[in-house]
Short mmCIF file of C-alpha atoms and ligand atoms in Angstrom, two decimals:
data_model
loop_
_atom_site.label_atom_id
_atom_site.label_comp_id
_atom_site.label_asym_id
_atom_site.label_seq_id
_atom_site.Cartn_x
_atom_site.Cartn_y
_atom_site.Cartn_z
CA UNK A 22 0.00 0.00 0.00
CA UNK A 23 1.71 3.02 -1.15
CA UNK A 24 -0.02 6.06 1.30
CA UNK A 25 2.31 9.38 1.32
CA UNK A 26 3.18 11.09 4.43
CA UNK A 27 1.33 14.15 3.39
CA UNK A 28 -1.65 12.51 3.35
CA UNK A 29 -4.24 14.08 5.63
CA UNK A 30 -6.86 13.22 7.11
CA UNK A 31 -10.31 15.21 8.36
CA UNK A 32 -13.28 14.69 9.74
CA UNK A 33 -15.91 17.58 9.07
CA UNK A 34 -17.95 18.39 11.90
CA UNK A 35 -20.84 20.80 12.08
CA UNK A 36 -18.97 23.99 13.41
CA UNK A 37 -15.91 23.29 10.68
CA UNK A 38 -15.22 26.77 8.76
CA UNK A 39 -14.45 24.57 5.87
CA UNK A 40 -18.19 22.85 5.87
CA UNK A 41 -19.28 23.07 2.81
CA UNK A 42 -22.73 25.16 3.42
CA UNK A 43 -25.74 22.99 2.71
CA UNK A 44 -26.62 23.84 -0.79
CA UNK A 45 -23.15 22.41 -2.04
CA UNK A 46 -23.72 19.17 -0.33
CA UNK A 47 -24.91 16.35 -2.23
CA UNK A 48 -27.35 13.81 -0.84
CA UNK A 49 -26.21 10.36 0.15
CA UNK A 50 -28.76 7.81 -1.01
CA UNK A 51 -27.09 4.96 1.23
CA UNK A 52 -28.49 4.44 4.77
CA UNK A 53 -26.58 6.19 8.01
CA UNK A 54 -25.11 3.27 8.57
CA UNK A 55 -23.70 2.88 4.89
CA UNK A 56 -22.19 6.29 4.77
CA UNK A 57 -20.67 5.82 8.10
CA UNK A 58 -18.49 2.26 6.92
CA UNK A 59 -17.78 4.11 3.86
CA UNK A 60 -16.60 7.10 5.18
CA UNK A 61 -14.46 5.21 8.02
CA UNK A 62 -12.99 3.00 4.99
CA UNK A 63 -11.82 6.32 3.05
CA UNK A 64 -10.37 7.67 6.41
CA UNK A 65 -8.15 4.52 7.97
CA UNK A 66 -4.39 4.47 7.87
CA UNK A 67 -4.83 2.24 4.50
CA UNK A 68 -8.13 3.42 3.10
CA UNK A 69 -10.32 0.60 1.76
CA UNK A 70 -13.71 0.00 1.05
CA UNK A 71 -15.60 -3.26 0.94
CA UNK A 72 -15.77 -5.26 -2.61
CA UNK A 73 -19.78 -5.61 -2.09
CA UNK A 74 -19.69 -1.90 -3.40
CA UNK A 75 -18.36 -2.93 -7.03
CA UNK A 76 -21.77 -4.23 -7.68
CA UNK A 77 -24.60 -1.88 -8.06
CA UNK A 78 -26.13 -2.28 -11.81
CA UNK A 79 -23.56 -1.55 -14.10
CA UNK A 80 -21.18 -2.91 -11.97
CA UNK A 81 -23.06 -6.34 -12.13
CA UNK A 82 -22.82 -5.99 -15.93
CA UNK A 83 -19.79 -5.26 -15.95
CA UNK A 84 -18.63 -7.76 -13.98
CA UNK A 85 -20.37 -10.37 -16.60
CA UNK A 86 -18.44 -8.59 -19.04
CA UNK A 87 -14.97 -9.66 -16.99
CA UNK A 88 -16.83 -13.40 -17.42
CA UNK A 89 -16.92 -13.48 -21.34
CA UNK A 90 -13.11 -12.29 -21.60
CA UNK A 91 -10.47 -14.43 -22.77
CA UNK A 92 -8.01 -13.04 -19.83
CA UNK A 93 -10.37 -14.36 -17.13
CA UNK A 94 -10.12 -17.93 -17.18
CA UNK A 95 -12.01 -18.89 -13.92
CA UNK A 96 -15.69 -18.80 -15.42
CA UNK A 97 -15.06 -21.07 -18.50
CA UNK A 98 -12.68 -23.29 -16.57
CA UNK A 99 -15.29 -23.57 -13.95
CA UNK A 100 -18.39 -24.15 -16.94
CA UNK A 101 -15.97 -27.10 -18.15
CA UNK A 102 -15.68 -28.90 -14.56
CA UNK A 103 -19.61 -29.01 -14.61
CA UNK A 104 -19.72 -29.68 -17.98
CA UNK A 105 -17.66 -32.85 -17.64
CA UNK A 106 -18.19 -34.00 -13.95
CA UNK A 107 -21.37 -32.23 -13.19
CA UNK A 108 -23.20 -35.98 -13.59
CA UNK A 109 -20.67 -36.60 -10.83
CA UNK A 110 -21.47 -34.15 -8.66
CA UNK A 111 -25.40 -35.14 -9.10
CA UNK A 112 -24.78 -38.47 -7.66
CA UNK A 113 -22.80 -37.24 -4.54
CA UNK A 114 -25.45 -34.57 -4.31
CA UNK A 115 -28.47 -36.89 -4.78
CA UNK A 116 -31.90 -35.03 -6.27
CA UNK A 117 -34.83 -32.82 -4.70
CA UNK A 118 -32.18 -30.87 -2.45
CA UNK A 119 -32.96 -26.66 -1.72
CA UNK A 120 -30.76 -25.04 -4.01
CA UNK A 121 -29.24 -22.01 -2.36
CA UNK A 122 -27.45 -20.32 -4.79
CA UNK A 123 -24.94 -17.32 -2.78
CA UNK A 124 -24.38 -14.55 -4.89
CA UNK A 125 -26.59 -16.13 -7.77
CA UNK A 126 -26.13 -12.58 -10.31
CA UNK A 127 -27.77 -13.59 -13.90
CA UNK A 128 -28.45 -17.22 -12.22
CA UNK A 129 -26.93 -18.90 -14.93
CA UNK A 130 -24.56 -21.12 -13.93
CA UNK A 131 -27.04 -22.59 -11.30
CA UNK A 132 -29.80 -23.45 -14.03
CA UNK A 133 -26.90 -25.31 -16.28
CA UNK A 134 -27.38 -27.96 -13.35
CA UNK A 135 -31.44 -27.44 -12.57
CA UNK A 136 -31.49 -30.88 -15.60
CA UNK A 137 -28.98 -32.62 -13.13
CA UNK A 138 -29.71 -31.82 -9.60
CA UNK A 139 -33.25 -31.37 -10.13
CA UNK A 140 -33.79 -29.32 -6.75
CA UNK A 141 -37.20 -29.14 -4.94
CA UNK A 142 -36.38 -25.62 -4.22
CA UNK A 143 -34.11 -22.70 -5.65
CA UNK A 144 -33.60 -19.38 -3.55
CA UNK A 145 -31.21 -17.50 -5.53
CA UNK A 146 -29.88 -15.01 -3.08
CA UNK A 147 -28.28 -11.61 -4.20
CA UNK A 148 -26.86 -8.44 -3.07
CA UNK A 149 -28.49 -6.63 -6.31
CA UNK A 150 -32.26 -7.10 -6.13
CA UNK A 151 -33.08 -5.50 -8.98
CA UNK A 152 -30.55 -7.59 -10.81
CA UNK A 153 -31.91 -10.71 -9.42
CA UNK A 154 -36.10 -9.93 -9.47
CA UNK A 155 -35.58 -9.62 -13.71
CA UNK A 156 -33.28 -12.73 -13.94
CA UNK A 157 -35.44 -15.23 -11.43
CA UNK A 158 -38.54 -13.67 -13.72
CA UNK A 159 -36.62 -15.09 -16.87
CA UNK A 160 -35.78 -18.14 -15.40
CA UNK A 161 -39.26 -19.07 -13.80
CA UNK A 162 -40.97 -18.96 -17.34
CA UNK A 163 -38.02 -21.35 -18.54
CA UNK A 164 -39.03 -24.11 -15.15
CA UNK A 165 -42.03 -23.61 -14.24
CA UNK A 166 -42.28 -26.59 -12.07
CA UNK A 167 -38.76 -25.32 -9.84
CA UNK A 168 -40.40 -23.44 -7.07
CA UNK A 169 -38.00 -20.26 -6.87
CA UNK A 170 -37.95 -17.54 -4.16
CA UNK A 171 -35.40 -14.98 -4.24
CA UNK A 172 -33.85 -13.33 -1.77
CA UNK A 173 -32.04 -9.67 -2.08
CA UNK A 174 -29.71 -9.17 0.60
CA UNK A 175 -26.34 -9.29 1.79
CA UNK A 176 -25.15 -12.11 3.27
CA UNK A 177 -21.61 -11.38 3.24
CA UNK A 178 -21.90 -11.13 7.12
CA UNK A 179 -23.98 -13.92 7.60
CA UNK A 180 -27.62 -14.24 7.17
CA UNK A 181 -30.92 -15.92 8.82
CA UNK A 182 -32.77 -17.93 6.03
CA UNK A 183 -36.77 -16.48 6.12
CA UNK A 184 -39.43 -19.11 6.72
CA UNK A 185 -39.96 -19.23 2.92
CA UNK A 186 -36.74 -21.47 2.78
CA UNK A 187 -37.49 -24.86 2.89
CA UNK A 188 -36.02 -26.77 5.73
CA UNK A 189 -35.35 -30.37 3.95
CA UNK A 190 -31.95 -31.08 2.91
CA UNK A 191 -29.99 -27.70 1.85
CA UNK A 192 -27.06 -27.27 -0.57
CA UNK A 193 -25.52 -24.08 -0.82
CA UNK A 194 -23.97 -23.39 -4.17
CA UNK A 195 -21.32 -20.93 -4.03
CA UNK A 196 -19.44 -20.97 -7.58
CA UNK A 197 -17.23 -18.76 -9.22
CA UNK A 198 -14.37 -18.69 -6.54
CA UNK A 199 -16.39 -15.61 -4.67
CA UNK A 200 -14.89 -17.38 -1.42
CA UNK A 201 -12.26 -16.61 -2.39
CA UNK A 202 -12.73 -12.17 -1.62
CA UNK A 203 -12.97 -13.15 1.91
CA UNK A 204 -9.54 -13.43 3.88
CA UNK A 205 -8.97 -17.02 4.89
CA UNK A 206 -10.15 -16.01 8.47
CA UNK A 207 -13.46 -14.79 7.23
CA UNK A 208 -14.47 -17.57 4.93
CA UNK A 209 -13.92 -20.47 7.80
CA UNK A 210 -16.67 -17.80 9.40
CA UNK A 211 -18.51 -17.29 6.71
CA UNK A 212 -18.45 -21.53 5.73
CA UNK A 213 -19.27 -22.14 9.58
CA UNK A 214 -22.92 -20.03 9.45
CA UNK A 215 -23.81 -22.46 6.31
CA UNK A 216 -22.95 -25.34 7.84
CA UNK A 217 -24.88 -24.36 10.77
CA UNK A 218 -28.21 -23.42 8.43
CA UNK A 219 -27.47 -26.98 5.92
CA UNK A 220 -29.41 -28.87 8.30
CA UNK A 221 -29.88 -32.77 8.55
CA UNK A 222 -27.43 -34.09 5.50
CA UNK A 223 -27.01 -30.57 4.03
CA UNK A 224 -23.88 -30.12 2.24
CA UNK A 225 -22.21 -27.21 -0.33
CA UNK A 226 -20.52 -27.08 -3.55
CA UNK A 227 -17.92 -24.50 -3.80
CA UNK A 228 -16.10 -23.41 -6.84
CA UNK A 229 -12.27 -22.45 -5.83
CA UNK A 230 -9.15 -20.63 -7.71
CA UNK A 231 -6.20 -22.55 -7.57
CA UNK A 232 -3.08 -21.08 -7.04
CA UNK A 233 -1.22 -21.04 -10.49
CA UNK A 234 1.28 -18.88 -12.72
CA UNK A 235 1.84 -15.23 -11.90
CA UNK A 236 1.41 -13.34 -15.03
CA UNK A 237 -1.91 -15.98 -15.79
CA UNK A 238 -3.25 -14.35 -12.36
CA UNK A 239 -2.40 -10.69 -12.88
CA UNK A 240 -3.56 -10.68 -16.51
CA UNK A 241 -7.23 -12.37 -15.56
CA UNK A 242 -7.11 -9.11 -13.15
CA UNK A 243 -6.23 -6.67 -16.22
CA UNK A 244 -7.47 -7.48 -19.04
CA UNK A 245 -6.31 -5.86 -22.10
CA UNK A 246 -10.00 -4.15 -23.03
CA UNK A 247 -9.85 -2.76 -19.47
CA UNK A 248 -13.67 -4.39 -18.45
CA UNK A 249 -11.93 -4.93 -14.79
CA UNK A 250 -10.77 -1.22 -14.69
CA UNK A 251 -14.01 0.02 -15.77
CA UNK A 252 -15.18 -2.41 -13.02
CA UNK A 253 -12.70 -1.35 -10.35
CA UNK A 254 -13.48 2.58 -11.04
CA UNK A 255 -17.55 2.27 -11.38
CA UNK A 256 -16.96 1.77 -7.55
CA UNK A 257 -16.48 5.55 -7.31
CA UNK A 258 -19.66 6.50 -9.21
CA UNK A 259 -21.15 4.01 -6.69
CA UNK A 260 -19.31 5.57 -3.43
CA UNK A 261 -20.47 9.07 -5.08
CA UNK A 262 -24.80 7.83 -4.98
CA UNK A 263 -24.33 5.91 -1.80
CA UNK A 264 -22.11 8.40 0.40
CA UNK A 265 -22.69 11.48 -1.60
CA UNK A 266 -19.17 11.87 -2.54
CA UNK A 267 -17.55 13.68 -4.91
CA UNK A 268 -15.10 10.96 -6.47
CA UNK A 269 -13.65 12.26 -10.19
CA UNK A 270 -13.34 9.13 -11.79
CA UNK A 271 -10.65 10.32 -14.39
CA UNK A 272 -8.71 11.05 -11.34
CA UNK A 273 -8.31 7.82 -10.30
CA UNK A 274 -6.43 4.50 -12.24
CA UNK A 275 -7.11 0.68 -11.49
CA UNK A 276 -4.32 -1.58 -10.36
CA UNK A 277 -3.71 -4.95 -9.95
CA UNK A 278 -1.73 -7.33 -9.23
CA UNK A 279 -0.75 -11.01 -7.29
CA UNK A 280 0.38 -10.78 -3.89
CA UNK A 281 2.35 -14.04 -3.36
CA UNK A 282 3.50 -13.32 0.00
CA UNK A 283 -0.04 -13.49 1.05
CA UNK A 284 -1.67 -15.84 -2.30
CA UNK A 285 -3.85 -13.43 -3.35
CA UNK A 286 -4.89 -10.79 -5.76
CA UNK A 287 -4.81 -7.38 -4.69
CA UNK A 288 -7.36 -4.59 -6.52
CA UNK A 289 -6.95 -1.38 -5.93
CA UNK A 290 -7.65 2.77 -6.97
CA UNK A 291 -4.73 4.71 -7.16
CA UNK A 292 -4.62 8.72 -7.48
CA UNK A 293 -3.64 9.89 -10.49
CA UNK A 294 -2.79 13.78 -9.30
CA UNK A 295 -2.84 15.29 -5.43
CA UNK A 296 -6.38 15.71 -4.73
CA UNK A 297 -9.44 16.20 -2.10
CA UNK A 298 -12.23 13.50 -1.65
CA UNK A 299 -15.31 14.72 0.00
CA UNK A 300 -18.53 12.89 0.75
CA UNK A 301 -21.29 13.20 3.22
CA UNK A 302 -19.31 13.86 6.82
CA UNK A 303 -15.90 13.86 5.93
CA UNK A 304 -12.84 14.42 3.51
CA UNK A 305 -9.60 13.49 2.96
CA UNK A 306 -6.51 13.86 1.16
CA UNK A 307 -4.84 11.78 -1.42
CA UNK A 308 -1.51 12.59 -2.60
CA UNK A 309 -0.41 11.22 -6.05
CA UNK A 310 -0.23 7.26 -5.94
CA UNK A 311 -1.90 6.53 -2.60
CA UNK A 312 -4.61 3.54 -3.35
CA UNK A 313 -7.68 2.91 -1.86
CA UNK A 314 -8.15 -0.66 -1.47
CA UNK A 315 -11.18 -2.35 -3.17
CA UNK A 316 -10.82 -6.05 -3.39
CA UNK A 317 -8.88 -9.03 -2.34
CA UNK A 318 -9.19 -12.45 -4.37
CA UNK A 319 -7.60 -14.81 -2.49
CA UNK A 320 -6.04 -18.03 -3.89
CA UNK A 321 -5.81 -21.30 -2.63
CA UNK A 322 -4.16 -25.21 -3.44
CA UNK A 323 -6.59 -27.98 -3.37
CA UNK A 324 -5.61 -29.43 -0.11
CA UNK A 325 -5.40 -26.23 1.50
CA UNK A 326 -9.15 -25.60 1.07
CA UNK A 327 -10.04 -28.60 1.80
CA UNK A 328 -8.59 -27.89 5.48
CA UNK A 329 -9.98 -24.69 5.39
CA UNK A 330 -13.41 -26.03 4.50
CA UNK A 331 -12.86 -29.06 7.52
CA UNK A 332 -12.00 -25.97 10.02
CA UNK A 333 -15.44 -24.66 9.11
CA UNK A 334 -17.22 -27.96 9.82
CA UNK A 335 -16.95 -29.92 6.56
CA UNK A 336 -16.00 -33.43 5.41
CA UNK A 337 -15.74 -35.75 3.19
CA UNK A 338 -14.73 -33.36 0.56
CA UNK A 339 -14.81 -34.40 -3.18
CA UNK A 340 -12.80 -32.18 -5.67
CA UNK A 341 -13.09 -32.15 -9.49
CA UNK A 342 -10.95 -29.86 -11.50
CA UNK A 343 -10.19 -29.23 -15.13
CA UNK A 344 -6.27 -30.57 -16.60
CA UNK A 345 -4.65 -27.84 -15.75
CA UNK A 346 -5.32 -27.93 -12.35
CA UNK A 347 -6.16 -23.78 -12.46
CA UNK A 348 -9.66 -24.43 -10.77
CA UNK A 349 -11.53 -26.42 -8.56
CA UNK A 350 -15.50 -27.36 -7.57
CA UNK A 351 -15.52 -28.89 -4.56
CA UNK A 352 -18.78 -30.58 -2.73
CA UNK A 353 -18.45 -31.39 0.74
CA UNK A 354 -21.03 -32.80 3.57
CA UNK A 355 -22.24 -30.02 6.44
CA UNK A 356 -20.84 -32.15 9.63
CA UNK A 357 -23.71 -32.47 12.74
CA UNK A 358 -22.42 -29.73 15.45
C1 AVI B 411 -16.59 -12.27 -7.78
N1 AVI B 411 -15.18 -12.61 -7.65
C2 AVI B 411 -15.00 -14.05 -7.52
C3 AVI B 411 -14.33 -12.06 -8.70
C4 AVI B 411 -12.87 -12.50 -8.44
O1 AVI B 411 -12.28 -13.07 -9.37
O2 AVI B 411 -12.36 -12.31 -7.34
C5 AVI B 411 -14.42 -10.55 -8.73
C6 AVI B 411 -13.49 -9.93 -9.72
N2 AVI B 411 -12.73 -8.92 -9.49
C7 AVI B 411 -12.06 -8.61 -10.57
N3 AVI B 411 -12.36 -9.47 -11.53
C8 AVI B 411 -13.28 -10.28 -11.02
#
C-alpha cells in the first residue's frame, strides 16, 4: 500500500469553517449506517472499502463482461468442470435438495445444473435485487415446475434464512471462486454459518481458484480491453450515490496485481494527481499514488481448502478440476455440530 506522508486526514464536523454550506452538499442515497463504513474505509491508515460496493447495476454488468473475456479464465474453466463432472457431482449430491445459490447474479450457472440436480427448491440469493427480481422472472418462465424464491440481501456477514426457505436437505452453491474475496479467516466464518443453516445431511458445492502462474493471475485481473478497470473505477460512481461523494473518476487509475506473499490478488484505486475526496461527513486527502483498497481475491491449493473447509465444519470433501489444475468445484457434507 503506497499512502504518502502528506496525506491528511479530516473529519468535518458541524462547526468546521471549511463545511461546505448545505446547498453544495450532495445527498447520500445509502443508509446512516452505509455512509458511516464508507466514510471510516476512506479515512483509515490504508483506506479501503468493501468489494460488495463494485456491484450496483452496471457494476453487475460489468462484472459479466470480466466473465466473457479471454483473460479471465475462472468462469469457462469452472463451466468445463460441470460440464464434464457435473453428472458426478449429481450423484454425490443426490436429487430434490434446496438449491441455495450465494451470490446467484444472472443465475446462470445454477440453471446449467437445474437438468442434473433437479432441486425441490431454488432461492437465488443476491446483493443486487433488482438484478436478481428480472433474472429469477426469466428463469421461472423457462421451469415452471422449480419453485424459486429470491432473496435480495447481503449475506456477506452472515444471514438468517426467512421461513420461505425450505427446511429439507440444503445445498448451498457458491461458484465462481467468490470465497475466495474473503480473507482465509473470514471464509472459515462465513463456511461455519452455512454449515450451521445446511441442516440434517445438508452439504455445499464451492467453486475455488487454484493457485497457479503469476502473469496468468495478474492478466485475468487486467485485461487488455480494461472491463476490470471500468469495473474497479464504477466503484467511485457508486461511493459518489451511496455516500454522496464527490469521487472524479478520471482522477483515479485501477491496479492490480498477485500478492504471493499473502496468495492473493490485490485490486486497488490509485490517485492519479494530489487531490481532495469529500462525501457526506468527511474528507480526505490523497496525494499522487496513494490507493484505496477495493478487493482481495484470495487463492488457494486444493488441499489447502479442503482444510480450510474441515476448520469450518466440513468433510468428506470431493474435488473435481479441469487438466490444468487452475480451478476447482468442490462438494463437501455439512458435519452435525
Ligand atoms: C466475484 N469474484 C470471484 C471475482 C474475483 O475473481 O475475485 C471478482 C473480480 N474482481 C475482478 N475481476 C473479477
Amino acid at each position: 500500500m503506497q499512502m504518502s506522508r502528506s496525506s491528511a486526514i479530516r473529519v468535518v464536523s458541524p462547526d468546521d469553517s471549511n463545511t461546505p454550506a448545505p446547498q453544495q452538499r450532495r445527498h447520500a442515497h445509502g443508509s446512516a449506517e452505509v455512509v458511516a463504513e464508507i466514510g471510516a474505509g476512506l479515512l483509515a491508515a490504508r483506506p479501503h472499502i468493501s468489494p460488495k460496493y463494485l456491484y450496483d447495476g452496471l457494476g453487475s454488468k460489468l462484472f459479466e463482461a470480466i466473465c466473457e473475456l479471454p483473460e479471465y479464465y475462472p468462469t469457462r474453466t469452472e463451466a468445463a468442470i460441470f460440464a464434464q463432472h457435473g453428472a458426478d457431482m449429481a450423484r454425490a449430491i443426490g436429487a430434490g435438495a434446496v438449491l441455495i445459490d450465494l451470490g446467484a447474479g444472472n443465475c446462470a450457472k445454477a440453471a446449467s445444473l437445474f437438468p442434473l440436480l433437479q432441486p425441490a427448491q431454488y432461492v437465488p440469493v443476491d446483493i443486487s435485487r433488482d438484478f436478481l427480481t428480472e433474472a429469477v422472472g426469466r428463469l421461472q418462465q423457462r421451469f415452471p415446475e422449480i419453485e424459486m424464491t429470491a432473496l435480495g440481501l447481503d449475506f456477506s456477514n452472515g444471514f438468517a434464512l426467512p421461513d420461505s426457505v425450505r427446511r429439507g436437505r440444503r445445498l448451498f452453491f457458491y461458484p465462481g471462486s467468490s470465497i475466495g474475496n474473503f480473507s482465509p479467516e473470514q471464509a472459515v466464518s462465513f463456511l461455519r454459518g452455512l454449515r450451521d443453516n445446511a441442516g440434517a445431511d445438508g452439504g455445499l458445492l464451492i467453486g475455488v481458484d487454484l493457485i497457479k502462474d503469476t502473469a496468468v493471475l495478474d492478466a485475468a485481473y487486467d485485461d487488455a480491453l480494461g472491463v476490470t478497470a471500468a469495473f474497479n473505477l464504477n466503484m467511485l460512481r457508486h461511493l459518489n450515490r451511496l455516500a454522496g461523494a464527490d469521487f472524479d473518476v478520471g482522477q483515479w487509475q485501477h491496479r492490480a496485481f498477485f500478492n504471493e506473499a499473502g496468495s492473493r490478488i490485490e485490486m486497488h484505486l490509485e490517485a492519479r494527481a494530489a487531490l481532495t475526496v469529500r462525501w457526506n461527513g468527511g474528507e480526505r486527502e490523497f496525494a499522487r499514488g496513494d490507493r484505496i483498497h477495493t478487493e482481495d481475491s484470495y487463492k488457494y491449493t486444493r488441499q489447502s481448502f479442503v482444510d480450510l473447509l474441515e476448520r469450518a465444519g466440513f468433510s468428506s470433501a470431493q474435488v473435481w478440476t479441469d487438466p490444468s489444475n487452475w480451478f476447482a468445484v468442490i462438494h463437501a457434507q455439512a458435519t452435525p455440530s
